[in-house]
């Protein structure tokens, strides 16, 4: 028997949340349902079918214990007639993002830049055989039977052979003929002689040429962020000029009659404009150069001016005016002067997100509510920057939930988490609320609840990403 989960109108028609149906394929299941519940057939022309967690749009074979979910398409309310799923919206937007050009910079100026090509060592590291300890360089064969009770006595010298040993400091070149170093604590100087109390193997306490890095070896891959440890290794490998991606140039423009500049007199119905410092800061954190313009008022004429003289920017970010209020003109303006890629995303929070092209320039219009703005920036702006910089993107990590998450079928939920990293456990800060700014500062990670999931239980493992 196939388990069928029913949502919204489908649940009303059947009168149950879940039923079992005997069927070998999806078409057979739908036919059986229409026979048992004739009114349900009216909903078939406009529905989403999810089989074992994946949306399907054609007939598929079914097996016992498969789970089929039937639900109406995601509705965004007035004017948002149908929302674009998050993954599809990301794909649409990223298809219009191109890798940025590169430039060569001195090593000192490459901190936190992104490598535009594989960077290779120009020399071996180390470039000679060297002592890894303070002690005496010896021929290992000579001291292979040395012990406290039976020391090997050698004469001290400036060279090494079967009868002589030479004192070396850590990092000194290994003398000719020597193939090991006896640590200082395992030897005792006796005037012109030295007593060796411990045997050493060939190349013991020796750093061999090229042991760390070989000449020509890739030591930084294209798309990697150049942190201090990378720069140190590159200098050790003889690299002093690096090809890096240019920093993407981002223009951030806040909009809204309700916004006030810092230090203005606060009145009811007005708020200090803070989204530009949020999104601009994130863009800088992700490796961009950012310009921020002053507040643009809610008029079509003023909004159109945003898109003048934008040739120097790689992406334009507008903040606010994306919903369906009487002063929300951003969609209308973008539709008139450019090409709207999508309007409205099945994302909570972040539904009123718009993407467009204006003179072939990507535009991302983010919602005005802070948490919604933050979520959309992470899911659309961050991957766009990563693509421009040839980066692979962040890998998630598994955490165990300490709270239950409630989501809404048809929407991807951006859930803020507070992760305790030693235990890899996560408390849910918030799974809803577009304007709750404090939820961002309390969180150090987020997880995404897929659109076909209503509840994620306490104790379940989820994939989280750092904030």
Tab-separated table of C-alpha atoms in Angstrom:
chain	number	residue	atom	x	y	z
A	1	UNK	CA	0.000	0.000	0.000
A	2	UNK	CA	1.159	3.511	-0.848
A	3	UNK	CA	0.866	6.183	1.853
A	4	UNK	CA	-0.807	9.363	0.590
A	5	UNK	CA	-0.429	12.582	2.576
A	6	UNK	CA	-3.059	15.235	1.842
A	7	UNK	CA	-2.768	18.989	2.299
A	8	UNK	CA	-5.095	21.991	2.126
A	9	UNK	CA	-7.999	21.417	-0.331
A	10	UNK	CA	-7.073	17.760	-0.836
A	11	UNK	CA	-7.424	17.179	2.908
A	12	UNK	CA	-10.814	18.931	2.930
A	13	UNK	CA	-12.160	16.735	0.113
A	14	UNK	CA	-10.978	13.447	1.633
A	15	UNK	CA	-11.561	14.406	5.245
A	16	UNK	CA	-8.245	12.909	6.412
A	17	UNK	CA	-4.617	13.950	6.653
A	18	UNK	CA	-3.331	10.619	5.366
A	19	UNK	CA	-4.716	7.533	3.648
A	20	UNK	CA	-3.382	4.331	2.082
A	21	UNK	CA	-4.007	3.455	-1.565
A	22	UNK	CA	-3.142	0.340	-3.532
A	23	UNK	CA	-1.497	1.466	-6.777
A	24	UNK	CA	1.419	0.477	-9.016
A	25	UNK	CA	2.045	3.930	-10.467
A	26	UNK	CA	1.118	7.569	-9.932
A	27	UNK	CA	-1.536	7.698	-12.660
A	28	UNK	CA	-3.208	4.644	-11.156
A	29	UNK	CA	-3.160	6.225	-7.722
A	30	UNK	CA	-4.788	9.436	-8.993
A	31	UNK	CA	-7.408	7.455	-10.872
A	32	UNK	CA	-8.240	5.443	-7.736
A	33	UNK	CA	-8.570	8.628	-5.690
A	34	UNK	CA	-10.908	10.201	-8.244
A	35	UNK	CA	-13.117	7.106	-8.118
A	36	UNK	CA	-13.306	7.138	-4.327
A	37	UNK	CA	-13.503	10.926	-3.999
A	38	UNK	CA	-14.984	12.403	-7.232
A	39	UNK	CA	-14.525	16.031	-6.075
A	40	UNK	CA	-10.758	15.587	-5.870
A	41	UNK	CA	-10.420	15.375	-9.661
A	42	UNK	CA	-11.167	19.110	-9.921
A	43	UNK	CA	-7.886	19.778	-8.092
A	44	UNK	CA	-5.688	17.724	-10.432
A	45	UNK	CA	-5.184	20.470	-13.013
A	46	UNK	CA	-3.441	22.664	-10.486
A	47	UNK	CA	-1.422	20.727	-7.919
A	48	UNK	CA	2.027	19.706	-6.732
A	49	UNK	CA	2.843	16.009	-6.386
A	50	UNK	CA	5.732	14.950	-4.153
A	51	UNK	CA	6.924	11.318	-4.145
A	52	UNK	CA	9.345	10.343	-1.386
A	53	UNK	CA	10.363	13.951	-0.882
A	54	UNK	CA	10.824	14.873	-4.568
A	55	UNK	CA	8.452	16.868	-6.764
A	56	UNK	CA	7.376	14.853	-9.820
A	57	UNK	CA	5.628	16.081	-12.954
A	58	UNK	CA	5.070	12.817	-14.799
A	59	UNK	CA	3.897	9.272	-14.161
A	60	UNK	CA	6.266	7.226	-11.954
A	61	UNK	CA	6.238	3.657	-10.682
A	62	UNK	CA	5.213	3.199	-7.053
A	63	UNK	CA	6.108	0.553	-4.502
A	64	UNK	CA	4.659	-0.414	-1.137
A	65	UNK	CA	5.585	2.066	1.595
A	66	UNK	CA	6.268	4.886	-0.915
A	67	UNK	CA	4.964	8.235	0.336
A	68	UNK	CA	3.015	10.500	-2.015
A	69	UNK	CA	2.035	14.038	-0.990
A	70	UNK	CA	-0.677	16.011	-2.813
A	71	UNK	CA	-0.893	19.777	-2.318
A	72	UNK	CA	-1.995	22.915	-4.150
A	73	UNK	CA	0.714	25.029	-5.797
A	74	UNK	CA	2.377	27.612	-3.649
A	75	UNK	CA	0.393	30.816	-3.611
A	76	UNK	CA	1.951	34.124	-2.761
A	77	UNK	CA	-1.313	35.921	-2.253
A	78	UNK	CA	-2.386	38.994	-4.193
A	79	UNK	CA	-0.132	39.666	-7.196
A	80	UNK	CA	2.216	36.809	-6.245
A	81	UNK	CA	0.079	34.377	-8.224
A	82	UNK	CA	2.719	31.628	-8.168
A	83	UNK	CA	6.031	31.661	-6.350
A	84	UNK	CA	9.281	30.309	-7.779
A	85	UNK	CA	10.817	27.480	-5.719
A	86	UNK	CA	14.099	28.482	-4.086
A	87	UNK	CA	16.337	26.077	-6.013
A	88	UNK	CA	14.784	27.075	-9.324
A	89	UNK	CA	15.107	30.783	-8.481
A	90	UNK	CA	18.767	30.297	-7.556
A	91	UNK	CA	19.422	28.527	-10.845
A	92	UNK	CA	17.689	31.275	-12.845
A	93	UNK	CA	19.648	34.040	-11.135
A	94	UNK	CA	23.021	32.259	-11.255
A	95	UNK	CA	22.589	31.534	-14.966
A	96	UNK	CA	22.918	35.296	-15.432
A	97	UNK	CA	26.086	35.642	-13.330
A	98	UNK	CA	29.478	35.473	-15.044
A	99	UNK	CA	32.930	34.783	-13.630
A	100	UNK	CA	34.752	38.066	-13.080
A	101	UNK	CA	38.096	39.008	-14.666
A	102	UNK	CA	41.424	38.663	-12.851
A	103	UNK	CA	44.499	40.745	-12.025
A	104	UNK	CA	48.012	40.135	-10.692
A	105	UNK	CA	48.914	41.507	-7.257
A	106	UNK	CA	51.991	41.316	-5.003
A	107	UNK	CA	51.825	38.675	-2.289
A	108	UNK	CA	51.417	41.334	0.445
A	109	UNK	CA	48.220	42.607	-1.223
A	110	UNK	CA	46.635	39.181	-1.681
A	111	UNK	CA	45.237	38.757	1.848
A	112	UNK	CA	41.643	37.406	1.687
A	113	UNK	CA	41.597	37.676	-2.103
A	114	UNK	CA	40.537	34.686	-4.213
A	115	UNK	CA	43.008	32.768	-6.369
A	116	UNK	CA	42.110	33.013	-10.071
A	117	UNK	CA	44.238	30.014	-11.032
A	118	UNK	CA	45.966	27.063	-9.432
A	119	UNK	CA	49.092	28.396	-7.690
A	120	UNK	CA	52.186	26.171	-7.890
A	121	UNK	CA	55.363	26.040	-5.826
A	122	UNK	CA	58.386	27.481	-7.616
A	123	UNK	CA	60.857	25.601	-5.397
A	124	UNK	CA	60.931	22.515	-3.176
A	125	UNK	CA	60.070	22.977	0.502
A	126	UNK	CA	62.501	22.454	2.082
A	127	UNK	CA	64.908	23.107	-0.773
A	128	UNK	CA	67.681	21.091	0.922
A	129	UNK	CA	68.010	18.190	3.370
A	130	UNK	CA	67.975	19.755	6.834
A	131	UNK	CA	68.264	18.871	10.477
A	132	UNK	CA	64.881	18.680	12.186
A	133	UNK	CA	66.397	18.694	15.703
A	134	UNK	CA	69.375	20.109	17.593
A	135	UNK	CA	71.898	17.300	17.963
A	136	UNK	CA	74.631	15.383	16.196
A	137	UNK	CA	74.543	14.489	12.496
A	138	UNK	CA	75.727	10.912	12.040
A	139	UNK	CA	75.815	7.931	9.705
A	140	UNK	CA	72.829	5.901	10.955
A	141	UNK	CA	74.520	2.557	10.253
A	142	UNK	CA	77.312	3.426	12.716
A	143	UNK	CA	74.957	3.996	15.669
A	144	UNK	CA	72.349	1.297	14.913
A	145	UNK	CA	73.242	-0.638	18.114
A	146	UNK	CA	73.747	2.357	20.402
A	147	UNK	CA	72.094	2.290	23.838
A	148	UNK	CA	72.568	3.626	27.381
A	149	UNK	CA	74.389	0.504	28.387
A	150	UNK	CA	76.387	0.285	25.174
A	151	UNK	CA	77.048	3.796	23.795
A	152	UNK	CA	78.782	4.411	20.474
A	153	UNK	CA	81.736	6.801	20.849
A	154	UNK	CA	82.452	9.167	17.904
A	155	UNK	CA	84.869	12.012	17.495
A	156	UNK	CA	83.435	15.516	17.119
A	157	UNK	CA	84.292	17.228	13.821
A	158	UNK	CA	83.110	19.640	11.139
A	159	UNK	CA	82.352	16.702	8.869
A	160	UNK	CA	80.632	13.318	9.127
A	161	UNK	CA	81.910	9.847	8.345
A	162	UNK	CA	81.942	6.440	10.045
A	163	UNK	CA	84.101	7.768	12.887
A	164	UNK	CA	83.004	11.397	13.175
A	165	UNK	CA	79.829	13.299	14.115
A	166	UNK	CA	78.995	16.970	13.643
A	167	UNK	CA	76.841	19.196	15.874
A	168	UNK	CA	73.898	20.742	13.986
A	169	UNK	CA	71.142	23.186	14.895
A	170	UNK	CA	67.550	22.743	13.817
A	171	UNK	CA	67.320	23.931	10.200
A	172	UNK	CA	71.028	23.474	9.404
A	173	UNK	CA	71.884	21.727	6.160
A	174	UNK	CA	72.544	18.048	6.694
A	175	UNK	CA	76.332	17.478	6.301
A	176	UNK	CA	77.657	15.354	3.468
A	177	UNK	CA	77.585	11.600	4.301
A	178	UNK	CA	75.155	12.135	7.211
A	179	UNK	CA	71.734	10.510	6.952
A	180	UNK	CA	70.292	11.046	10.454
A	181	UNK	CA	70.439	13.306	13.515
A	182	UNK	CA	70.779	12.071	17.100
A	183	UNK	CA	68.844	14.417	19.411
A	184	UNK	CA	70.939	16.380	21.912
A	185	UNK	CA	69.307	14.622	24.871
A	186	UNK	CA	70.360	11.240	23.467
A	187	UNK	CA	74.048	12.160	23.341
A	188	UNK	CA	76.753	13.329	25.758
A	189	UNK	CA	79.834	15.367	24.909
A	190	UNK	CA	83.063	13.978	26.381
A	191	UNK	CA	85.743	16.533	25.457
A	192	UNK	CA	86.748	15.805	21.848
A	193	UNK	CA	84.313	12.902	21.708
A	194	UNK	CA	80.575	12.366	21.877
A	195	UNK	CA	78.781	9.339	23.332
A	196	UNK	CA	75.662	8.280	21.389
A	197	UNK	CA	73.102	6.583	23.648
A	198	UNK	CA	70.279	5.878	21.205
A	199	UNK	CA	70.096	4.317	17.743
A	200	UNK	CA	68.494	6.298	14.910
A	201	UNK	CA	67.003	5.124	11.642
A	202	UNK	CA	68.037	6.455	8.269
A	203	UNK	CA	66.618	10.001	7.842
A	204	UNK	CA	65.357	10.112	11.430
A	205	UNK	CA	65.121	13.718	12.681
A	206	UNK	CA	65.815	14.926	9.129
A	207	UNK	CA	63.635	17.085	6.888
A	208	UNK	CA	64.193	15.853	3.359
A	209	UNK	CA	64.281	18.117	0.308
A	210	UNK	CA	60.750	18.503	-1.067
A	211	UNK	CA	59.287	16.606	1.899
A	212	UNK	CA	56.660	19.308	2.535
A	213	UNK	CA	56.067	20.595	-1.009
A	214	UNK	CA	57.537	19.605	-4.374
A	215	UNK	CA	58.427	22.185	-7.027
A	216	UNK	CA	55.486	22.482	-9.445
A	217	UNK	CA	52.984	21.096	-6.920
A	218	UNK	CA	49.641	22.934	-6.660
A	219	UNK	CA	49.574	24.500	-3.192
A	220	UNK	CA	46.507	26.749	-3.617
A	221	UNK	CA	43.610	25.812	-5.867
A	222	UNK	CA	41.638	28.218	-8.030
A	223	UNK	CA	38.738	29.646	-6.042
A	224	UNK	CA	40.415	29.380	-2.641
A	225	UNK	CA	40.463	32.380	-0.313
A	226	UNK	CA	44.048	33.395	0.421
A	227	UNK	CA	44.385	33.387	4.211
A	228	UNK	CA	47.598	34.092	6.164
A	229	UNK	CA	48.636	30.431	6.150
A	230	UNK	CA	48.319	30.325	2.344
A	231	UNK	CA	50.425	33.462	1.951
A	232	UNK	CA	53.097	32.063	4.270
A	233	UNK	CA	53.285	28.831	2.266
A	234	UNK	CA	53.393	30.723	-1.045
A	235	UNK	CA	56.293	32.875	0.153
A	236	UNK	CA	58.134	29.779	1.378
A	237	UNK	CA	57.582	28.299	-2.093
A	238	UNK	CA	59.102	31.329	-3.827
A	239	UNK	CA	55.829	32.814	-5.117
A	240	UNK	CA	55.705	36.634	-4.922
A	241	UNK	CA	53.068	37.612	-7.501
A	242	UNK	CA	49.613	36.096	-7.575
A	243	UNK	CA	46.770	36.057	-10.065
A	244	UNK	CA	43.546	36.818	-8.185
A	245	UNK	CA	39.994	37.619	-9.168
A	246	UNK	CA	39.111	41.291	-9.118
A	247	UNK	CA	36.742	42.201	-6.327
A	248	UNK	CA	33.122	42.272	-7.535
A	249	UNK	CA	31.673	45.774	-7.388
A	250	UNK	CA	28.266	45.897	-5.723
A	251	UNK	CA	25.896	48.856	-5.531
A	252	UNK	CA	23.484	48.827	-2.573
A	253	UNK	CA	20.492	51.169	-2.629
A	254	UNK	CA	17.952	51.393	0.230
A	255	UNK	CA	14.446	52.530	-0.692
A	256	UNK	CA	11.361	53.561	1.268
A	257	UNK	CA	9.484	56.607	2.545
A	258	UNK	CA	9.506	55.102	6.048
A	259	UNK	CA	13.308	55.197	6.297
A	260	UNK	CA	15.358	57.762	8.198
A	261	UNK	CA	19.056	58.537	8.002
A	262	UNK	CA	21.177	57.979	11.132
A	263	UNK	CA	20.759	60.588	13.902
A	264	UNK	CA	17.473	61.846	12.437
A	265	UNK	CA	14.607	62.566	14.841
A	266	UNK	CA	12.588	59.373	15.278
A	267	UNK	CA	8.813	59.541	14.920
A	268	UNK	CA	6.154	56.850	14.840
A	269	UNK	CA	5.921	55.147	11.484
A	270	UNK	CA	9.577	55.837	10.694
A	271	UNK	CA	12.659	53.679	11.295
A	272	UNK	CA	16.390	54.108	10.937
A	273	UNK	CA	17.639	52.653	7.651
A	274	UNK	CA	19.824	49.664	8.601
A	275	UNK	CA	19.557	47.137	5.767
A	276	UNK	CA	22.280	48.796	3.698
A	277	UNK	CA	24.882	48.334	6.433
A	278	UNK	CA	23.678	44.714	6.806
A	279	UNK	CA	23.822	43.758	3.125
A	280	UNK	CA	26.846	45.937	2.380
A	281	UNK	CA	28.695	44.342	5.284
A	282	UNK	CA	27.835	40.840	4.095
A	283	UNK	CA	29.011	41.675	0.564
A	284	UNK	CA	32.324	42.982	1.929
A	285	UNK	CA	32.652	39.889	4.093
A	286	UNK	CA	32.206	37.776	0.957
A	287	UNK	CA	34.964	39.660	-0.902
A	288	UNK	CA	33.235	42.566	-2.679
A	289	UNK	CA	33.834	46.276	-2.999
A	290	UNK	CA	30.586	48.024	-2.047
A	291	UNK	CA	29.131	51.446	-2.803
A	292	UNK	CA	26.035	52.538	-0.898
A	293	UNK	CA	23.745	55.317	-2.052
A	294	UNK	CA	21.424	57.406	0.075
A	295	UNK	CA	17.800	56.529	0.714
A	296	UNK	CA	15.604	56.611	-2.406
A	297	UNK	CA	11.973	57.553	-1.839
A	298	UNK	CA	8.971	55.542	-3.007
A	299	UNK	CA	8.327	57.109	-6.387
A	300	UNK	CA	8.656	55.496	-9.785
A	301	UNK	CA	10.710	58.407	-11.089
A	302	UNK	CA	13.218	58.247	-8.220
A	303	UNK	CA	13.478	54.468	-8.475
A	304	UNK	CA	14.231	54.631	-12.202
A	305	UNK	CA	17.192	56.909	-11.494
A	306	UNK	CA	18.837	54.108	-9.498
A	307	UNK	CA	19.566	52.309	-12.727
A	308	UNK	CA	21.341	55.182	-14.447
A	309	UNK	CA	25.156	55.092	-14.650
A	310	UNK	CA	25.490	51.515	-13.432
A	311	UNK	CA	28.069	50.237	-15.927
A	312	UNK	CA	30.824	50.061	-13.290
A	313	UNK	CA	28.959	47.561	-11.105
A	314	UNK	CA	28.682	43.788	-11.341
A	315	UNK	CA	25.456	43.488	-9.352
A	316	UNK	CA	22.875	45.997	-8.130
A	317	UNK	CA	21.104	45.378	-4.832
A	318	UNK	CA	17.968	47.338	-3.967
A	319	UNK	CA	16.385	47.116	-0.530
A	320	UNK	CA	12.637	47.357	0.045
A	321	UNK	CA	9.627	48.113	-2.145
A	322	UNK	CA	9.340	44.546	-3.440
A	323	UNK	CA	6.014	43.468	-1.951
A	324	UNK	CA	2.471	44.332	-3.028
A	325	UNK	CA	1.772	47.491	-1.043
A	326	UNK	CA	0.574	50.726	-2.634
A	327	UNK	CA	4.094	52.188	-2.391
A	328	UNK	CA	5.917	49.070	-3.617
A	329	UNK	CA	6.941	50.141	-7.119
A	330	UNK	CA	10.147	48.132	-7.593
A	331	UNK	CA	8.577	45.325	-9.635
A	332	UNK	CA	6.755	47.778	-11.901
A	333	UNK	CA	9.931	49.794	-12.536
A	334	UNK	CA	12.068	46.718	-13.226
A	335	UNK	CA	9.414	45.288	-15.527
A	336	UNK	CA	9.335	48.524	-17.541
A	337	UNK	CA	13.076	49.166	-17.875
A	338	UNK	CA	14.459	45.610	-17.864
A	339	UNK	CA	13.629	41.911	-17.804
A	340	UNK	CA	12.219	40.419	-14.608
A	341	UNK	CA	13.685	36.932	-14.076
A	342	UNK	CA	11.347	36.025	-11.235
A	343	UNK	CA	9.042	37.815	-8.815
A	344	UNK	CA	8.381	36.135	-5.499
A	345	UNK	CA	10.187	33.111	-4.091
A	346	UNK	CA	8.767	30.225	-2.050
A	347	UNK	CA	10.977	31.225	0.875
A	348	UNK	CA	10.146	32.014	4.508
A	349	UNK	CA	11.230	34.653	5.296
A	350	UNK	CA	12.117	36.278	1.965
A	351	UNK	CA	9.059	35.708	-0.223
A	352	UNK	CA	9.004	39.156	-1.923
A	353	UNK	CA	12.437	38.763	-3.552
A	354	UNK	CA	12.804	39.890	-7.177
A	355	UNK	CA	15.596	39.254	-9.681
A	356	UNK	CA	15.939	41.123	-12.959
A	357	UNK	CA	18.301	42.255	-15.696
A	358	UNK	CA	18.664	45.946	-16.550
A	359	UNK	CA	20.884	46.579	-19.547
A	360	UNK	CA	22.180	43.015	-19.039
A	361	UNK	CA	23.212	43.931	-15.468
A	362	UNK	CA	21.953	41.550	-12.731
A	363	UNK	CA	19.649	43.191	-10.202
A	364	UNK	CA	18.587	41.629	-6.929
A	365	UNK	CA	15.711	43.409	-5.212
A	366	UNK	CA	15.602	42.275	-1.591
A	367	UNK	CA	12.697	42.612	0.864
A	368	UNK	CA	12.728	45.466	3.372
A	369	UNK	CA	12.158	43.372	6.495
A	370	UNK	CA	15.609	42.671	7.979
A	371	UNK	CA	15.365	38.900	8.531
A	372	UNK	CA	13.859	38.419	5.056
A	373	UNK	CA	16.565	40.625	3.556
A	374	UNK	CA	19.227	38.617	5.390
A	375	UNK	CA	17.855	35.235	4.260
A	376	UNK	CA	17.607	36.291	0.616
A	377	UNK	CA	21.112	37.768	0.700
A	378	UNK	CA	22.506	34.443	1.913
A	379	UNK	CA	20.588	32.361	-0.629
A	380	UNK	CA	21.017	34.586	-3.713
A	381	UNK	CA	23.760	37.204	-3.292
A	382	UNK	CA	26.299	34.899	-1.613
A	383	UNK	CA	26.196	32.156	-4.292
A	384	UNK	CA	26.311	34.849	-6.991
A	385	UNK	CA	29.505	36.298	-5.491
A	386	UNK	CA	30.963	32.811	-5.169
A	387	UNK	CA	30.278	32.133	-8.852
A	388	UNK	CA	31.901	35.431	-9.890
A	389	UNK	CA	34.967	34.468	-7.859
A	390	UNK	CA	35.191	30.880	-9.094
A	391	UNK	CA	34.515	29.513	-5.609
A	392	UNK	CA	32.987	26.137	-4.836
A	393	UNK	CA	30.637	27.358	-2.126
A	394	UNK	CA	30.383	26.465	1.518
A	395	UNK	CA	29.921	22.888	2.675
A	396	UNK	CA	27.372	22.301	5.394
A	397	UNK	CA	27.804	20.314	8.588
A	398	UNK	CA	25.472	18.018	10.521
A	399	UNK	CA	23.863	19.148	13.792
A	400	UNK	CA	21.207	17.582	15.991
A	401	UNK	CA	18.148	19.718	16.724
A	402	UNK	CA	17.256	20.454	20.334
A	403	UNK	CA	13.877	21.866	19.296
A	404	UNK	CA	11.122	21.005	16.846
A	405	UNK	CA	10.865	23.073	13.640
A	406	UNK	CA	7.468	23.875	12.170
A	407	UNK	CA	7.462	24.829	8.503
A	408	UNK	CA	4.855	25.463	5.827
A	409	UNK	CA	4.352	23.041	2.972
A	410	UNK	CA	5.265	24.635	-0.339
A	411	UNK	CA	7.867	26.955	1.198
A	412	UNK	CA	11.554	26.531	1.956
A	413	UNK	CA	12.118	27.819	5.481
A	414	UNK	CA	15.340	29.652	6.377
A	415	UNK	CA	15.692	28.671	10.029
A	416	UNK	CA	18.160	30.465	12.254
A	417	UNK	CA	20.092	28.263	14.682
A	418	UNK	CA	22.382	28.642	17.676
A	419	UNK	CA	24.890	25.799	17.364
A	420	UNK	CA	26.980	24.501	20.246
A	421	UNK	CA	29.982	23.262	18.282
A	422	UNK	CA	31.591	20.946	20.845
A	423	UNK	CA	28.343	18.956	21.060
A	424	UNK	CA	27.153	19.769	17.494
A	425	UNK	CA	23.666	20.467	18.835
A	426	UNK	CA	21.445	23.315	17.666
A	427	UNK	CA	18.729	25.379	19.296
A	428	UNK	CA	16.133	26.911	16.986
A	429	UNK	CA	16.213	30.720	17.199
A	430	UNK	CA	13.378	31.336	14.768
A	431	UNK	CA	11.757	29.661	11.803
A	432	UNK	CA	9.505	32.577	10.897
A	433	UNK	CA	9.238	36.328	11.278
A	434	UNK	CA	10.499	38.597	8.507
A	435	UNK	CA	11.148	41.650	10.635
A	436	UNK	CA	12.734	40.110	13.731
A	437	UNK	CA	16.257	41.516	13.524
A	438	UNK	CA	17.426	40.113	16.860
A	439	UNK	CA	17.059	36.550	15.542
A	440	UNK	CA	19.987	37.202	13.196
A	441	UNK	CA	22.379	38.370	15.901
A	442	UNK	CA	21.470	35.480	18.223
A	443	UNK	CA	22.118	32.882	15.505
A	444	UNK	CA	25.472	31.525	14.323
A	445	UNK	CA	24.109	29.162	11.674
A	446	UNK	CA	21.045	28.363	9.612
A	447	UNK	CA	19.370	25.349	8.084
A	448	UNK	CA	16.885	25.021	5.247
A	449	UNK	CA	13.662	23.059	5.632
A	450	UNK	CA	12.602	21.711	2.239
A	451	UNK	CA	9.278	22.784	0.747
A	452	UNK	CA	7.592	19.393	1.148
A	453	UNK	CA	8.280	19.163	4.913
A	454	UNK	CA	5.847	20.369	7.590
A	455	UNK	CA	7.732	19.385	10.738
A	456	UNK	CA	11.325	18.508	11.612
A	457	UNK	CA	11.356	16.675	14.915
A	458	UNK	CA	13.550	17.367	17.924
A	459	UNK	CA	16.545	15.029	17.836
A	460	UNK	CA	16.723	14.874	14.037
A	461	UNK	CA	20.014	15.635	12.281
A	462	UNK	CA	19.976	18.480	9.763
A	463	UNK	CA	22.583	20.142	7.561
A	464	UNK	CA	23.551	23.575	8.859
A	465	UNK	CA	25.594	26.433	7.408
A	466	UNK	CA	27.573	29.074	9.270
A	467	UNK	CA	26.328	32.649	9.559
